[in-house]
PDB file of C-alpha atoms in Angstrom:
ATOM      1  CA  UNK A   1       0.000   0.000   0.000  1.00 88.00           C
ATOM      2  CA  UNK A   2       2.410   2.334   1.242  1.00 91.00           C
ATOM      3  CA  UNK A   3       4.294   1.911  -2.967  1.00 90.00           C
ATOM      4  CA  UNK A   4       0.766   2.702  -4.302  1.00 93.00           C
ATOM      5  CA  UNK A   5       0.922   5.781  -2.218  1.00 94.00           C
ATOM      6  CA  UNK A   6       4.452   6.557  -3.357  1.00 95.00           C
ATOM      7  CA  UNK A   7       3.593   6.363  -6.847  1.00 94.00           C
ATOM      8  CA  UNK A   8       0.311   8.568  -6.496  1.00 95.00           C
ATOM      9  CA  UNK A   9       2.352  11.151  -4.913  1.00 95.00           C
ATOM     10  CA  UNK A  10       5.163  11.026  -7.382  1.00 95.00           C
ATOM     11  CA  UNK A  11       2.748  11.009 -10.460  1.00 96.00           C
ATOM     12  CA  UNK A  12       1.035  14.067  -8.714  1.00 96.00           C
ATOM     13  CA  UNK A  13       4.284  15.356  -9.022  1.00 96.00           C
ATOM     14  CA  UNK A  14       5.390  14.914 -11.580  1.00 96.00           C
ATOM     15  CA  UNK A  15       1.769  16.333 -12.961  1.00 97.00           C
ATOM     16  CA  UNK A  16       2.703  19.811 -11.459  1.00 96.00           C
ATOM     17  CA  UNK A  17       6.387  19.558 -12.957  1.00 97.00           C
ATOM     18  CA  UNK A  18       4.540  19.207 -16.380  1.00 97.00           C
ATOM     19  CA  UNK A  19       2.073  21.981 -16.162  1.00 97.00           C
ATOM     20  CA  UNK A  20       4.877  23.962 -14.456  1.00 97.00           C
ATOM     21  CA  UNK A  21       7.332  23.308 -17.610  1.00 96.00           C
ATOM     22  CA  UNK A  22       4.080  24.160 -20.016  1.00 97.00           C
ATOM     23  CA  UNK A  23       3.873  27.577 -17.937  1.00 97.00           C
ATOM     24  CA  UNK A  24       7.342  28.237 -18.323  1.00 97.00           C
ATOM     25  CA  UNK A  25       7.564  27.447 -21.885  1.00 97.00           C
ATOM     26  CA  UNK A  26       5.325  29.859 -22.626  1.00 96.00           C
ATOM     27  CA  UNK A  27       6.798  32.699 -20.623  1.00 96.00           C
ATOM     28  CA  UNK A  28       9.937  31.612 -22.655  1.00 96.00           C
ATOM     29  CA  UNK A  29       8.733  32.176 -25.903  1.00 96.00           C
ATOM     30  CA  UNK A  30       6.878  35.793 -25.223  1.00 95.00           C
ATOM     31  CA  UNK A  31      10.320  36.918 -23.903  1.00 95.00           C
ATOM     32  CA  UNK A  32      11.868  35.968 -27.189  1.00 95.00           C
ATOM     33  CA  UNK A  33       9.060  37.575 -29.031  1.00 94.00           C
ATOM     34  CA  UNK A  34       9.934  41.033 -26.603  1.00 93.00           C
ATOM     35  CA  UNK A  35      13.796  40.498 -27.612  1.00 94.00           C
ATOM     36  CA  UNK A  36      13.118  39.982 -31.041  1.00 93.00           C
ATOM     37  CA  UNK A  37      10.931  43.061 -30.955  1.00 93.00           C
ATOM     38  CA  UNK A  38      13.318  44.971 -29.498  1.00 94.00           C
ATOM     39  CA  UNK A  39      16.596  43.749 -31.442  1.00 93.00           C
ATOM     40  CA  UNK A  40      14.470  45.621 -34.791  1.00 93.00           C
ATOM     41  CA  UNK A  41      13.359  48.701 -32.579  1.00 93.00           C
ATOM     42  CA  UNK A  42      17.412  48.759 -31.980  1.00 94.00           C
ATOM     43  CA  UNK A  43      18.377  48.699 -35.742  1.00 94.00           C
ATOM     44  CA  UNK A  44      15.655  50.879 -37.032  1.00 94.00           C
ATOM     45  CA  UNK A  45      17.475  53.368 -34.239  1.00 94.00           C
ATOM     46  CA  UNK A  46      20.763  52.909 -35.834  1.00 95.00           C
ATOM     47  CA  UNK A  47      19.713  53.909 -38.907  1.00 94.00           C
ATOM     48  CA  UNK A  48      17.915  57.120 -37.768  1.00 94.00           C
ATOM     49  CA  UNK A  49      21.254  57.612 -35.956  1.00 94.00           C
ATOM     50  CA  UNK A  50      23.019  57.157 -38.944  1.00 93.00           C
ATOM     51  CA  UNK A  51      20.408  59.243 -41.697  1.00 94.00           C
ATOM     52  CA  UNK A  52      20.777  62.455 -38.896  1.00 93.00           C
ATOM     53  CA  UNK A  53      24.308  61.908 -38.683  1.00 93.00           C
ATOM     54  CA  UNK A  54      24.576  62.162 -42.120  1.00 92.00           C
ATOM     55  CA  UNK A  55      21.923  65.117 -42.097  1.00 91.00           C
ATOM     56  CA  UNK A  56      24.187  66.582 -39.914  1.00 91.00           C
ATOM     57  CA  UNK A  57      26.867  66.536 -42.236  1.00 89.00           C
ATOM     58  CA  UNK A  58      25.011  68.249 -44.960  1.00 89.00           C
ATOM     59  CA  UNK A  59      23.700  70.936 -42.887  1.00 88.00           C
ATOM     60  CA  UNK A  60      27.873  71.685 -41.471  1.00 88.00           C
ATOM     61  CA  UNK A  61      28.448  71.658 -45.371  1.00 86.00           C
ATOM     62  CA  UNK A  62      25.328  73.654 -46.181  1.00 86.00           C
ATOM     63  CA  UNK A  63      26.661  75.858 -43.544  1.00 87.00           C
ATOM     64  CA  UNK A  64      30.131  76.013 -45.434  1.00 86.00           C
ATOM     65  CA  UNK A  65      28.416  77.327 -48.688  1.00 85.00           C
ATOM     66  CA  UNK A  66      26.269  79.269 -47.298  1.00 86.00           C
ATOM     67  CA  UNK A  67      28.917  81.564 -45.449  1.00 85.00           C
ATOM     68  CA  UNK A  68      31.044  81.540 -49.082  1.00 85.00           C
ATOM     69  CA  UNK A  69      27.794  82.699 -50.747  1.00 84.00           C
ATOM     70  CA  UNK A  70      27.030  85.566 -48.504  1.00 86.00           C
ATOM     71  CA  UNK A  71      30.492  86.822 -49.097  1.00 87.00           C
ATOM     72  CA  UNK A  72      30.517  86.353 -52.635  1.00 86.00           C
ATOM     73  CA  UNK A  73      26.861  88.440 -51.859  1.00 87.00           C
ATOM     74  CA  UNK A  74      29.256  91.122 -49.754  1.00 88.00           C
ATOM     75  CA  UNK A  75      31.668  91.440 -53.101  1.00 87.00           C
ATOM     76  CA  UNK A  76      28.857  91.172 -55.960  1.00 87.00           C
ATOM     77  CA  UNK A  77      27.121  94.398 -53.907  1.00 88.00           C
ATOM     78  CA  UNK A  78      30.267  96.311 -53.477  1.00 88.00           C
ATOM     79  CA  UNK A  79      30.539  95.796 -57.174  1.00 86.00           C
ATOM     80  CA  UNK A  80      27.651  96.649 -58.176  1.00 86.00           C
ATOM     81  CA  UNK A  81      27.751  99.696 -56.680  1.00 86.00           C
ATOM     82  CA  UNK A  82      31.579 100.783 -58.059  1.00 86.00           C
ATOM     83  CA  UNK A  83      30.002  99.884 -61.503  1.00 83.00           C
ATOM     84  CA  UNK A  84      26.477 102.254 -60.823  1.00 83.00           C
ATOM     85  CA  UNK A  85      28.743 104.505 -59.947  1.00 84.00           C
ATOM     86  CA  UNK A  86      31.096 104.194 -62.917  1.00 82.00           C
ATOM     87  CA  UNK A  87      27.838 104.288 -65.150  1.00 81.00           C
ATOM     88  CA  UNK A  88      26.637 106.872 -63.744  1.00 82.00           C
ATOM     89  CA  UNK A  89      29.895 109.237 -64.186  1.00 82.00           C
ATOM     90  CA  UNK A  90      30.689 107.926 -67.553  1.00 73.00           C
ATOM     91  CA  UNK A  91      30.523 110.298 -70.636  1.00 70.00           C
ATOM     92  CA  UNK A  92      27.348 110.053 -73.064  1.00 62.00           C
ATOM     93  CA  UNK A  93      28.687 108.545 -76.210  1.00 57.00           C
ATOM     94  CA  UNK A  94      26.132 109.090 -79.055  1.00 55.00           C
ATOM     95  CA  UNK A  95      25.542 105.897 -80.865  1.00 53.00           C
ATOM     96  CA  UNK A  96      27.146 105.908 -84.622  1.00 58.00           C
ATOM     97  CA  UNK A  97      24.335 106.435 -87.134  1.00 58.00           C
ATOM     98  CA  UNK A  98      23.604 103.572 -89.534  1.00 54.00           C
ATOM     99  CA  UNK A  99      23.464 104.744 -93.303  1.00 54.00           C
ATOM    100  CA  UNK A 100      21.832 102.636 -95.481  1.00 50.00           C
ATOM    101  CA  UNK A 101      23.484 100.711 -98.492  1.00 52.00           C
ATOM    102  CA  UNK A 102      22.176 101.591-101.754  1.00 53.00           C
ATOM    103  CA  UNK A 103      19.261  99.182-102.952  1.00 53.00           C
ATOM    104  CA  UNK A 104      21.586  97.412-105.792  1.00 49.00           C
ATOM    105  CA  UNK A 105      24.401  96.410-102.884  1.00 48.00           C
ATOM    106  CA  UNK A 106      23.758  93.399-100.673  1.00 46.00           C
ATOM    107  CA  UNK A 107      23.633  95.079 -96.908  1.00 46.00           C
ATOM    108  CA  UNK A 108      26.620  93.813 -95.364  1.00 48.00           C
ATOM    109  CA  UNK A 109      26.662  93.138 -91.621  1.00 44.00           C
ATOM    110  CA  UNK A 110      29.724  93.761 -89.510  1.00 47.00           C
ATOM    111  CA  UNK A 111      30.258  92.608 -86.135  1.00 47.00           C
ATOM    112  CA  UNK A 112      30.040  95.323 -83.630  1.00 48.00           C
ATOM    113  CA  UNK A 113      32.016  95.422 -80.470  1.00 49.00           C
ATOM    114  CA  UNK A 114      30.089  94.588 -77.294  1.00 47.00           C
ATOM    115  CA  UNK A 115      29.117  97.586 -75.287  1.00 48.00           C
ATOM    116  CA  UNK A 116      27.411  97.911 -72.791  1.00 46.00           C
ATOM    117  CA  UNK A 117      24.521 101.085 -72.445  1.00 48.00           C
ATOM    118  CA  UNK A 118      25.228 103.252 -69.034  1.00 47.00           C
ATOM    119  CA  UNK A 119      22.134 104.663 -67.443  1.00 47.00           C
ATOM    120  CA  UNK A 120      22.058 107.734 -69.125  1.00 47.00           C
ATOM    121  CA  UNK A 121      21.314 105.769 -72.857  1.00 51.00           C
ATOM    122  CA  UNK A 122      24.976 105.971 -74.746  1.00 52.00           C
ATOM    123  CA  UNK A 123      26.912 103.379 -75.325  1.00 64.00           C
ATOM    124  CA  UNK A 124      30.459 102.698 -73.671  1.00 62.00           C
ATOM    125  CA  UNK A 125      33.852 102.147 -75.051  1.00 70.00           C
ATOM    126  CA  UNK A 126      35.060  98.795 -75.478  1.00 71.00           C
ATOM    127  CA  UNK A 127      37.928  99.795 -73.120  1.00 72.00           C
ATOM    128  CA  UNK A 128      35.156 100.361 -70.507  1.00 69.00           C
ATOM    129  CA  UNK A 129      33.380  97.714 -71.208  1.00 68.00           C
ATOM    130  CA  UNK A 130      36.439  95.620 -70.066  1.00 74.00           C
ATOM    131  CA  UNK A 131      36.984  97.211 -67.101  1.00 74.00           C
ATOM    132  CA  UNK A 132      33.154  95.752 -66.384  1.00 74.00           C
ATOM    133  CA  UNK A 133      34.011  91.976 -67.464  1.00 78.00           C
ATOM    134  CA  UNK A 134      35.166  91.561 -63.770  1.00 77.00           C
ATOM    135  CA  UNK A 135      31.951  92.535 -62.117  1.00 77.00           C
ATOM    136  CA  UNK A 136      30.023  90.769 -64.866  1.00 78.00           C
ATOM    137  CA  UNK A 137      31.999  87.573 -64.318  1.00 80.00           C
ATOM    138  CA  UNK A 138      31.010  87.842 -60.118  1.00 79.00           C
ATOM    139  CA  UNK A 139      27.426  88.746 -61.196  1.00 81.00           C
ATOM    140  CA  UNK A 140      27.552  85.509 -62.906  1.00 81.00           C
ATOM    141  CA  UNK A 141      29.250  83.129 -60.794  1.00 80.00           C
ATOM    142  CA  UNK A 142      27.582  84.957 -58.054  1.00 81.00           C
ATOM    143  CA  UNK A 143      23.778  83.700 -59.788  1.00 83.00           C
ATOM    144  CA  UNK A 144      25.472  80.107 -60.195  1.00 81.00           C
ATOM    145  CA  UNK A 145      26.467  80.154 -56.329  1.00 78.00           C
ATOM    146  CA  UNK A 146      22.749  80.825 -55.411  1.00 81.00           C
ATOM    147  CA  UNK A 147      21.432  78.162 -57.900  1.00 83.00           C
ATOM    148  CA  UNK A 148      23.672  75.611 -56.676  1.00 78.00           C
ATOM    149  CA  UNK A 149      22.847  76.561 -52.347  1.00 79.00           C
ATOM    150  CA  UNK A 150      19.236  76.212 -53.720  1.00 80.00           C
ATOM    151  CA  UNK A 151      19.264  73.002 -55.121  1.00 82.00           C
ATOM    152  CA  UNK A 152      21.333  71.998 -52.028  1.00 76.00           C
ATOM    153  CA  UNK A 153      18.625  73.288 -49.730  1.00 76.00           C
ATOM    154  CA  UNK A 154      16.010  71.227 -51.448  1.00 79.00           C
ATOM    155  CA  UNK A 155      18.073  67.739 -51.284  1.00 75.00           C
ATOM    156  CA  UNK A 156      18.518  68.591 -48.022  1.00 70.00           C
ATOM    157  CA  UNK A 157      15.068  68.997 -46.942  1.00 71.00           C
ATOM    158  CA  UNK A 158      13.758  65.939 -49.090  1.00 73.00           C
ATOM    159  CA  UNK A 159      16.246  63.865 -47.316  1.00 68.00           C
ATOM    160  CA  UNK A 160      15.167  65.219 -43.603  1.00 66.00           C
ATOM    161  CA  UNK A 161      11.653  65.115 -44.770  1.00 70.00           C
ATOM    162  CA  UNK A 162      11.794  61.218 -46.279  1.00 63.00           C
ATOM    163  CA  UNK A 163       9.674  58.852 -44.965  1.00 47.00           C
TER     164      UNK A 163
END
């Protein structure tokens, strides 16, 4: 009797070690579900760390251009007064009239040198107009310098503004 008894008690046992082991199975496998879960939540940090990293780089080189640009800005202004103010006290020069050709002759077309008109509606020398080339070159490079921080600005905000 008393072996029946001993076997009851270790089947009743072993019962609760079973339903025990079931309970912690389960438990077991929602923890790997959580670090699972959180191993992704981990890499999907990284690479927000790394896409504002990068960000960060553009804005420091955004930064960069933009400070070159504004004194580019500083020069293409101080130029652009000096050459109002060259215009401004530079003799009238009456434009040469045109005659025309007689009828029979073919009107022949010579190139003229570039001039450039000052304010006051005559034309300037082509020794003046050199001493402009200078300021027109900073005008220019000074437009292609804003077009190029522009398009910068807008890759910049597409990539911050990504999904």
């Amino acid at each position: 009797m008393i072996g029946v008894i001993m076997d009851a008690l270790l089947m009743m046992l072993l019962a609760a070690a079973l339903a025990y082991g079931v309970r912690l199975d389960r438990r077991l496998k929602t923890l790997r579900e959580g670090q699972l879960a959180f191993a992704g939540a981990v890499s999907e940090l990284n690479t927000a760390a790394a896409r504002a990293e990068a960000a960060l780089g553009s804005l420091r080189a955004s930064n960069q251009e933009t400070d070159l640009l504004h004194d580019r800005i500083v020069k293409a202004r101080a130029l652009k007064a000096e050459l109002e103010a060259l215009m401004d006290r530079a003799p009238v020069v009456a434009a040469p009239r045109m005659v025309a050709p007689p009828m029979a002759e073919a009107p022949t077309v010579r190139p003229e040198p570039a001039t450039a008109p000052s304010r006051s509606g005559g034309l300037l020398s082509p020794e003046q107009v050199e001493t402009f080339q200078p300021v027109l070159q900073a005008l220019a490079a000074n437009q292609a310098a804003k077009q190029s921080l522009n398009r910068a600005r807008r890759s910049l905000d597409e990539d911050l503004f990504a999904a």
